[in-house]
XYZ file of C-alpha atoms in Angstrom:
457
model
C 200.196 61.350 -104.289
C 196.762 60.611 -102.683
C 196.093 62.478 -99.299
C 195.210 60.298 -96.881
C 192.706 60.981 -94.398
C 193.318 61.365 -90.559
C 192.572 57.664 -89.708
C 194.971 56.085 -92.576
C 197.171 58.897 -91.874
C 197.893 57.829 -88.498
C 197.970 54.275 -89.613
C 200.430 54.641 -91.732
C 202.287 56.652 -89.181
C 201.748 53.608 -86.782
C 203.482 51.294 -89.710
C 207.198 51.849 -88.982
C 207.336 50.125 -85.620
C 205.776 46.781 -86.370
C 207.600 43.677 -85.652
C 208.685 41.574 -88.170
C 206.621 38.314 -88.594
C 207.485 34.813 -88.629
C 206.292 33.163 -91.948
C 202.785 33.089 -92.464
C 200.694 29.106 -92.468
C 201.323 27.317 -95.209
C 199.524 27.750 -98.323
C 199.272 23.695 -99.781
C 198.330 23.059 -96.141
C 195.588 26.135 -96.366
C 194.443 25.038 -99.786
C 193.339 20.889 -98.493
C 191.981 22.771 -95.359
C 189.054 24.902 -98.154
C 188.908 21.862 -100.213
C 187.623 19.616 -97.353
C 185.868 22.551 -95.931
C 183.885 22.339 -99.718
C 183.573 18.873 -99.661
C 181.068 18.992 -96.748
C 177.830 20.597 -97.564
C 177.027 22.257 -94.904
C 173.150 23.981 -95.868
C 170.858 24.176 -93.528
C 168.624 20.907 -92.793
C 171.741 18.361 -93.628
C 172.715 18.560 -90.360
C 176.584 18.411 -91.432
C 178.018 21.405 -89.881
C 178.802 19.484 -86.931
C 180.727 17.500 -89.020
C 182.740 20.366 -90.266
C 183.376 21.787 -86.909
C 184.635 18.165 -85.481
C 187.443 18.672 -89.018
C 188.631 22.064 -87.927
C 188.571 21.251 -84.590
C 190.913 17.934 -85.739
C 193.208 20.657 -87.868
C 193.806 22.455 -84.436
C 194.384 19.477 -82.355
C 197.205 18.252 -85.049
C 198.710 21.667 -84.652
C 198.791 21.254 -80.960
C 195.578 22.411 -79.112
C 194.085 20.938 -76.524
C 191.055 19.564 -76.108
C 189.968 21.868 -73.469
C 190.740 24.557 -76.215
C 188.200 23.724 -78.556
C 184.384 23.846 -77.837
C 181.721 22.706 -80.276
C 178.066 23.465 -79.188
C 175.387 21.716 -80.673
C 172.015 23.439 -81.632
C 169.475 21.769 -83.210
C 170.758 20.311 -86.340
C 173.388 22.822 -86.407
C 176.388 23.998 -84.045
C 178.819 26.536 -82.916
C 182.390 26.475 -82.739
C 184.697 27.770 -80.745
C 188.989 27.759 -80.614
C 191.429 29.823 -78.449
C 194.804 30.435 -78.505
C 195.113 31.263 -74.848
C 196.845 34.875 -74.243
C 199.677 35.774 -71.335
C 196.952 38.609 -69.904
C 193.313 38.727 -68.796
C 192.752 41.704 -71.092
C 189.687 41.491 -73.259
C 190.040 38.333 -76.392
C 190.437 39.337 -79.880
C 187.557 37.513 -81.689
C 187.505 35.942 -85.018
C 184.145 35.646 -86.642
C 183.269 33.384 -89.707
C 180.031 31.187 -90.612
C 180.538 27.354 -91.396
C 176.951 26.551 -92.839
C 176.213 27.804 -96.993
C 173.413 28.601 -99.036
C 171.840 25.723 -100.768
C 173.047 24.988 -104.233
C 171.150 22.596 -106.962
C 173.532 20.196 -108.881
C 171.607 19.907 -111.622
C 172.103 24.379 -112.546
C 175.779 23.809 -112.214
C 178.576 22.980 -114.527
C 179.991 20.482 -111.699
C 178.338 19.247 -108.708
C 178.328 21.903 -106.284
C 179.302 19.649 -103.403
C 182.923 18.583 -105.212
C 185.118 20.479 -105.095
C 187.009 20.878 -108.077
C 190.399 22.814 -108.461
C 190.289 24.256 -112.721
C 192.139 26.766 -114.353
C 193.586 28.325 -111.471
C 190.712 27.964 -109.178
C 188.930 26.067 -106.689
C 184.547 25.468 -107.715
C 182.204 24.332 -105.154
C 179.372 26.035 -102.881
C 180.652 28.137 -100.346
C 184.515 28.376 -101.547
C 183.659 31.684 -101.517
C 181.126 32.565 -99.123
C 182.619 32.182 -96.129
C 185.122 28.698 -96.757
C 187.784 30.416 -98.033
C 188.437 32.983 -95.332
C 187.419 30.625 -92.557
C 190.110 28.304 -93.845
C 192.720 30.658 -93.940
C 191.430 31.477 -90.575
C 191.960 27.951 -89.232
C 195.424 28.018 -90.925
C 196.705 30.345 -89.483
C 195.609 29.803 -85.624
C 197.479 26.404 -86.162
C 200.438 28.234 -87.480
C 200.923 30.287 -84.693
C 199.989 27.428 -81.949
C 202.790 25.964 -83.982
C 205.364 28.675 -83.704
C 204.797 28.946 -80.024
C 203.125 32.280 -80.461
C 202.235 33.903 -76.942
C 199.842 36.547 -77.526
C 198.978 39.470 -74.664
C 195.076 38.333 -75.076
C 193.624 35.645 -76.029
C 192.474 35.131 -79.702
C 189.404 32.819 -80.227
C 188.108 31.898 -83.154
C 184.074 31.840 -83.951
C 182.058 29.977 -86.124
C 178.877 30.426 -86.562
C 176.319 27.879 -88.066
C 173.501 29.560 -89.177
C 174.782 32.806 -90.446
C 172.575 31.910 -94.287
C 169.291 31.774 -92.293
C 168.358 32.078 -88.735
C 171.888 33.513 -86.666
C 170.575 31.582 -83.947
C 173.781 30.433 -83.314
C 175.092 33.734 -84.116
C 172.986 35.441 -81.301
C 174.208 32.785 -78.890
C 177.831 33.353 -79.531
C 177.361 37.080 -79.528
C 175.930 36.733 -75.825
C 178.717 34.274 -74.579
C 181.309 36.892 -75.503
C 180.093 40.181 -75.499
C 182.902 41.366 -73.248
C 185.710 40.684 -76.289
C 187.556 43.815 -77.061
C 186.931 43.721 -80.840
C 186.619 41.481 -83.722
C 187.598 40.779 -86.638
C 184.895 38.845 -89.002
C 186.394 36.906 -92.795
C 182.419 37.638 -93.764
C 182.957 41.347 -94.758
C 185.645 43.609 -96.177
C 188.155 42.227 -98.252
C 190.393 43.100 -101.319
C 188.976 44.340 -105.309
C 191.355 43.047 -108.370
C 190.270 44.691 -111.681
C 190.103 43.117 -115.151
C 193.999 43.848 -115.744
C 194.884 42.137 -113.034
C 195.940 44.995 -110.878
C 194.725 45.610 -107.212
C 192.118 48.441 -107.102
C 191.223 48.758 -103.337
C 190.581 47.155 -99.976
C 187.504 47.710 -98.166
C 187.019 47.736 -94.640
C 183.592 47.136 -93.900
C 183.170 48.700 -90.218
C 179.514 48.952 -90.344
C 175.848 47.430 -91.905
C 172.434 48.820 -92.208
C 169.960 47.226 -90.055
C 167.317 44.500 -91.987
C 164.445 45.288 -91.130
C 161.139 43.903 -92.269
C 157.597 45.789 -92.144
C 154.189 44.595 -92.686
C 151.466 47.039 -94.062
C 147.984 45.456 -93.546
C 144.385 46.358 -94.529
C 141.390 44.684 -93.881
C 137.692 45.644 -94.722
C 134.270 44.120 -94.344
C 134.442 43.052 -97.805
C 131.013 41.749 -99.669
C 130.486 40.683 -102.846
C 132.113 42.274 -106.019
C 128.951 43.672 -108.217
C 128.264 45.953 -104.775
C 131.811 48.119 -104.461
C 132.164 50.040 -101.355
C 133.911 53.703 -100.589
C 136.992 51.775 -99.188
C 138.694 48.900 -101.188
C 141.697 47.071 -99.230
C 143.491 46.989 -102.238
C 143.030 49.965 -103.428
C 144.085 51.695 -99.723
C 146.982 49.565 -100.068
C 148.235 50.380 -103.476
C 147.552 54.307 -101.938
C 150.118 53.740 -98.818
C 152.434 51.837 -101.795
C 152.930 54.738 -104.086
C 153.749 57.160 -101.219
C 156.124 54.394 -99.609
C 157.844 53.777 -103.360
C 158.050 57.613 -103.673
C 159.338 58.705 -100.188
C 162.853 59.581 -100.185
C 164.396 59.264 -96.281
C 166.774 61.768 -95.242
C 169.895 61.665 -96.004
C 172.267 60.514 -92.923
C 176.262 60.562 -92.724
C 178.619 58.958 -89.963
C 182.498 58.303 -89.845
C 182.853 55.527 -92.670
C 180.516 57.400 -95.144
C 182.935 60.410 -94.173
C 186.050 59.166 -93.908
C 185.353 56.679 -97.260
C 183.258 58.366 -99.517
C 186.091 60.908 -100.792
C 188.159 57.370 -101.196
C 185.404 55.755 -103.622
C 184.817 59.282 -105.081
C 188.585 59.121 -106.454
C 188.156 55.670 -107.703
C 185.209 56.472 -109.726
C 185.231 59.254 -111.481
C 182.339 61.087 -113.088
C 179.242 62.636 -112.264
C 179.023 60.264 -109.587
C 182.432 60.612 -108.112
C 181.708 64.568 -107.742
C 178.868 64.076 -106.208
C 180.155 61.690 -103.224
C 182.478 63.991 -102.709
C 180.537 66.507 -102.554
C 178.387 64.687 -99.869
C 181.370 63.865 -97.817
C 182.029 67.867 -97.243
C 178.462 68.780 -97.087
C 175.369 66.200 -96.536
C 172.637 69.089 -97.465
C 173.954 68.992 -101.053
C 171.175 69.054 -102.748
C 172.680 68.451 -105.982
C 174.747 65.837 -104.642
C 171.903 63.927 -103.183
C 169.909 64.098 -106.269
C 172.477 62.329 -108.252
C 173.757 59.941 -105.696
C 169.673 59.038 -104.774
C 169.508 57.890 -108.840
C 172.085 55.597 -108.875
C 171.028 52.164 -107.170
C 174.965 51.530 -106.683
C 175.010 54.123 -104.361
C 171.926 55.297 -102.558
C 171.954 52.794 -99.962
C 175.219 55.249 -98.589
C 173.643 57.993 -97.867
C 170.207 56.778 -95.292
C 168.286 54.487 -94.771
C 165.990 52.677 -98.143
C 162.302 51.130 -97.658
C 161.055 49.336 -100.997
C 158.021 47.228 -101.426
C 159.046 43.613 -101.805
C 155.644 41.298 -101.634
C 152.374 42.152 -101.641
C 149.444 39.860 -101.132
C 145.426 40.926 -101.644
C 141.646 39.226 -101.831
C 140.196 35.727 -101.741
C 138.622 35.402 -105.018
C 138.202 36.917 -108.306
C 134.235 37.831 -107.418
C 134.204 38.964 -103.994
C 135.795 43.082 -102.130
C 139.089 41.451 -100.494
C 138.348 41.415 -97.124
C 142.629 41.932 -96.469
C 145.372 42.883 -98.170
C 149.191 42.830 -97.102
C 152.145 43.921 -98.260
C 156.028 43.498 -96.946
C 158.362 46.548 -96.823
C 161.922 45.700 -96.890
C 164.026 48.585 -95.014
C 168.495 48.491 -94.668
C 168.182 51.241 -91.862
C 171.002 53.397 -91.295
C 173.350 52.264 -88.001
C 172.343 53.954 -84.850
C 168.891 54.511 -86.304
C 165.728 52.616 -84.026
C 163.996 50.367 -85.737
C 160.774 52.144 -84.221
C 161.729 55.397 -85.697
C 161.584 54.025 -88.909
C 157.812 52.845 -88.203
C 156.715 55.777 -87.418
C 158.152 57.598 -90.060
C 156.251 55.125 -92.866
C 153.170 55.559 -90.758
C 153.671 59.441 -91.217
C 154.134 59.015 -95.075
C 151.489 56.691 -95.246
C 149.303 59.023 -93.392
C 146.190 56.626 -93.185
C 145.229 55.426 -90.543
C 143.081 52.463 -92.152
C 147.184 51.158 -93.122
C 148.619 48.860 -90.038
C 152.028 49.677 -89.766
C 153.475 46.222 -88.420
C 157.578 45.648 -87.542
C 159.171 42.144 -87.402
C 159.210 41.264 -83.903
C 162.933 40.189 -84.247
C 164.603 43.373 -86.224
C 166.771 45.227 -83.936
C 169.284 47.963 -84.871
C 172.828 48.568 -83.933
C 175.453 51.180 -84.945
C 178.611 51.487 -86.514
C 181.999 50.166 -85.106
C 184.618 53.208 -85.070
C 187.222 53.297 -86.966
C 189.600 52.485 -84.227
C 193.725 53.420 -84.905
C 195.123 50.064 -83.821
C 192.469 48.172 -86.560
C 193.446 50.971 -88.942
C 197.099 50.621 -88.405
C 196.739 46.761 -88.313
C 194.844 46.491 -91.587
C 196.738 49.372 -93.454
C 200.223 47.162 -92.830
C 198.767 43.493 -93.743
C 197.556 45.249 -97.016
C 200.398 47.281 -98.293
C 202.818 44.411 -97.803
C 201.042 43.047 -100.489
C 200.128 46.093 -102.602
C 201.921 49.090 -101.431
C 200.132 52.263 -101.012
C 196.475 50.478 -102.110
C 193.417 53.090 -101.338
C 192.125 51.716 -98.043
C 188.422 52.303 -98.039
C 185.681 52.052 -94.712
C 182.422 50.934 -95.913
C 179.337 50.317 -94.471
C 177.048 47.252 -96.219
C 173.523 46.766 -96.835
C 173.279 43.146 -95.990
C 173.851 41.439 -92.426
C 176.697 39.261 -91.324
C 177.479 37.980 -88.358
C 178.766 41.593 -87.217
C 175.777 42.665 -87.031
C 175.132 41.027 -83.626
C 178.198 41.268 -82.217
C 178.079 45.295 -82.690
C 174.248 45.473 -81.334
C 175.664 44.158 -77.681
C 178.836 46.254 -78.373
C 181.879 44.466 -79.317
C 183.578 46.882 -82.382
C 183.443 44.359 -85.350
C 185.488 45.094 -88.406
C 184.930 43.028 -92.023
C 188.938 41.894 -92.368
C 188.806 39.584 -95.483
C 191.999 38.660 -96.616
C 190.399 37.513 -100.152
C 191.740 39.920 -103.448
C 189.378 38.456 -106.308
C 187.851 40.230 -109.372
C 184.566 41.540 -109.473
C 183.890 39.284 -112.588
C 185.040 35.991 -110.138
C 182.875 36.756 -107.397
C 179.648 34.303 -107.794
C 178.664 33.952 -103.881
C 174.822 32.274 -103.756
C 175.157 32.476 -107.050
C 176.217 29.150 -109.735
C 179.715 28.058 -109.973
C 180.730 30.064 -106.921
C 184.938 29.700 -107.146
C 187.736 31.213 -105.443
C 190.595 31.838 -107.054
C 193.934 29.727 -106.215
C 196.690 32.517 -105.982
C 194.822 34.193 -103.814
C 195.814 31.945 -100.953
C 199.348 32.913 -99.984
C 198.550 36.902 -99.411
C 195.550 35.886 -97.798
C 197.470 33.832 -95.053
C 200.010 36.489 -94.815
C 196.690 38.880 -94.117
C 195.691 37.027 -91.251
C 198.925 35.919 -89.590
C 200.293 40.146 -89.861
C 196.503 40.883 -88.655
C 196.376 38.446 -85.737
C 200.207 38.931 -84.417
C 199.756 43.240 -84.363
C 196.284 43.552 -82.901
C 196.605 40.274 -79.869
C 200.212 41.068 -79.561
C-alpha cells in the first residue's frame, strides 16, 4: 500500500466527514454547453469572445441568475467575464479561473474544419475542446446546477473568464487586480487527470505552481566597417562567445513543497534510472548523482531550477560588411519565488563580458508557489477517489503560464483543478484535431460540483 505523504495523509483523514452531494449538472446538458462553446471561434482578432461570454452568461440566466450576477467587460476586441453565486458570509470568494479565447487553427491542416464541432467515435473535434472549452463548460454547468438546487454557499463562488489567456493576459491582469482579495482559486487551465493506453487511470496532478516566462535580450553592437578589413571584436562572434557559455551553464538546482511533496509520487510511477534519481532529489537536493541524471532528461529538468536556452538569434546587415549588431533572445521558466532580476544578473555573470547587454522584458515578473493548503488537498483528494479510489495524487509545478500565474503574483493561492481524465495519446491542445473525449464528461461534472460544494461550503 503506497505511503502517503503528510499533505494527502491528512486529506484523506479529512475524507470521512464530507457531506453527501446532491447529483452533479447534467452531462447531455454539459455536452451542448462545449459544443456551442466550439462552435464559436474565439482567436484573437475575430472579436467573438464577446459573443461567447453573452452564451454563458444566457446558460446562467436560464438556470436562474440575475442579471446583476453576471458582468461582461469589454476590452478591445476581447472581454472578461464574470458570474457569482452569491454566498450567506462576507468571507473571502472562492474563484474559478478559465480562458474563453483559443489558439488559431487553419482549416485547411485539419481533417474537419476546426471551427465545427464534430462529435466521432466517442469524441468531440474542434479548436479549443480541449484547451480550455471543455473544463470551462463543465464549469458553467455546474454553477447553473447548483443555482438550480438552491445551493447556499458560506462565500461566494465567482466564476472567471479570461479572454486573452493565448496571447496578451490583458484581461487576465485586469481580473487578477479586481479580485485580489479572493481566498483561493481554483483554475480548469492546469492540473487534471492521466488515463494510460489500457484504459486505466494512472494519476491526477495538481498543478499548485509555474515557473516564471521570462524573456532576455543579449545585444552587441560594434563600429562595424567593411568585410575585407576584420577588426579584434566581431558582434557575432562576441555573441556566439556569451551563447556557448549561456547553452552550457547549468543553474542551481532549487526545491520547494510540490517538488518535495510530488517528486517521490512521480518517482513511483516511473520507474528506472530516472525514478531513483527523483527520489533521490526529493530526500537530498545536493545529489550530485541525482542531478546529473535528472539534468539529462528534457522530461524532467525543468523540476529541479530554473532553464535559460537560446531561442532566436539575429546578426549583420549584409553579406560584405562587420555587422554593426547582433541580438539574440534567451528564453528562461524561472523557478517560483525566484526575481526575475536575479536571473539577469546571474547570465551577466556567466556571460562575463561586458561588451554583451544583458536586456529583461520589461513585462516578466515572477511569483511563487501556492501552498499546498489541507482544505484544497482534502477537497481534491475526495472529488478524485470517488471516481478512482486510492489514485496517486501528485503536486506539480509547470513550465508554461496560465492564468494562475497572475493571480498568485498579487497573492491569491491558485490551484490547477481540471476535472478532465484523457490519455496522453488524446491530448492534441494547439496542436491539429484537438478532441476531447465524450465519457469524460460525467466524472468531470461530478469533479466540480464535489470541488465547489466542500471548499465554498
Amino acid at each position: 500500500m503506497r505511503t502517503l505523504t503528510a499533505p494527502l495523509a491528512l486529506a484523506a483523514a479529512l475524507l470521512a466527514a464530507a457531506p453527501v452531494h446532491a447529483k452533479p449538472a447534467d452531462a447531455g446538458a454539459a455536452k451542448k454547453i462545449l459544443i456551442d462553446s466550439v462552435a464559436i471561434p474565439t482567436v484573437a482578432g475575430r472579436g467573438k469572445v464577446p459573443e461567447l461570454a453573452a452564451y454563458y452568461a444566457g446558460v446562467l440566466k436560464a438556470a436562474g441568475y440575475a442579471d446583476g450576477d453576471i458582468v461582461i467587460t469589454p476590452m478591445g476586441e476581447t472581454a472578461t467575464f464574470a458570474a457569482t453565486l452569491q454566498g450567506t458570509t462576507k468571507e473571502k470568494p472562492l474563484l474559478l479561473l478559465g480562458h474563453m479565447d483559443v489558439v488559431e487553427a487553419d482549416a485547411k491542416d485539419w481533417t474537419r474544419d476546426p471551427f465545427v464541432p464534430v462529435e466521432e467515435n466517442g469524441y468531440i473535434f474542434g479548436r479549443g475542446s480541449e484547451d480550455n472549452k471543455f473544463d470551462v463548460a463543465m464549469m458553467v454547468a455546474t454553477m447553473a446546477q447548483l443555482k438550480k438546487d438552491g445551493f447556499k454557499p458560506k462565500r461566494s463562488i465567482i466564476l472567471l473568464l479570461s479572454g486573452d489567456e493565448e496571447t496578451s493576459m490583458m484581461t487576465t491582469r485586469a481580473l487578477a487586480a479586481k479580485y485580489k482579495d479572493a481566498e483561493l482559486a481554483l483554475n480548469g487551465d492546469g492540473g487534471g487527470g492521466l488515463i494510460g493506453e489500457d484504459g486505466k487511470a494512472q494519476y491526477y496532478g495538481l498543478q499548485a505552481g509555474e515557473k516564471t516566462y521570462a524573456d532576455f535580450t543579449l545585444e552587441v553592437t560594434n563600429p562595424g566597417g567593411h568585410s575585407s578589413r576584420p577588426s579584434p571584436t566581431n558582434a557575432i562572434v562576441q555573441l556566439s562567445n556569451a551563447l556557448a557559455k549561456v547553452g552550457a551553464y547549468h543553474f542551481k538546482p532549487q526545491q520547494n513543497e510540490l517538488t518535495k511533496v510530488g517528486m517521490p509520487i512521480v518517482a513511483d510511477q516511473v520507474g528506472g534510472a530516472i525514478g531513483a534519481a527523483l527520489k533521490a532529489f526529493a530526500a537530498n537536493p545536493a545529489d550530485a548523482a541525482a542531478i546529473a541524471t535528472i539534468t539529462a532528461d528534457p522530461e524532467y529538468v525543468g523540476q529541479i531550477g530554473t532553464t535559460c536556452v537560446p531561442t532566436l538569434v539575429n546578426g549583420g546587415h549584409a553579406e560584405n560588411a562587420l555587422p554593426q549588431r547582433a541580438t539574440a533572445n534567451i528564453n528562461c521558466r524561472i523557478f517560483p519565488g525566484v526575481p526575475v532580476e536575479a536571473v539577469r544578473a546571474e547570465l551577466e555573470r556567466v556571460i562575463a563580458d561586458p561588451a554583451v547587454a544583458v536586456k529583461p522584458d520589461p513585462d516578466a515578473s515572477a511569483s511563487d508557489a501556492s501552498p499546498l493548503r489541507p482544505d484544497v488537498m482534502a477537497a481534491v483528494t475526495k472529488a478524485v477517489h470517488a471516481r478512482f479510489p486510492g489514485l496517486p495524487i501528485i503536486p506539480s509545478m509547470s513550465a508554461g503560464a496560465t492564468d494562475s500565474y497572475h493571480f498568485r503574483m498579487l497573492g491569491v493561492p491558485s490551484y490547477g483543478v481540471a476535472g478532465l481524465f484523457s490519455k496522453a495519446s488524446d491530448s492534441y491542445a494547439h496542436g491539429l484535431n484537438e478532441r476531447v473525449p465524450v465519457d469524460a464528461i460525467p466524472g468531470a461534472l461530478a469533479h466540480w460540483d464535489s470541488l465547489l460544494r466542500d471548499l465554498a461550503k
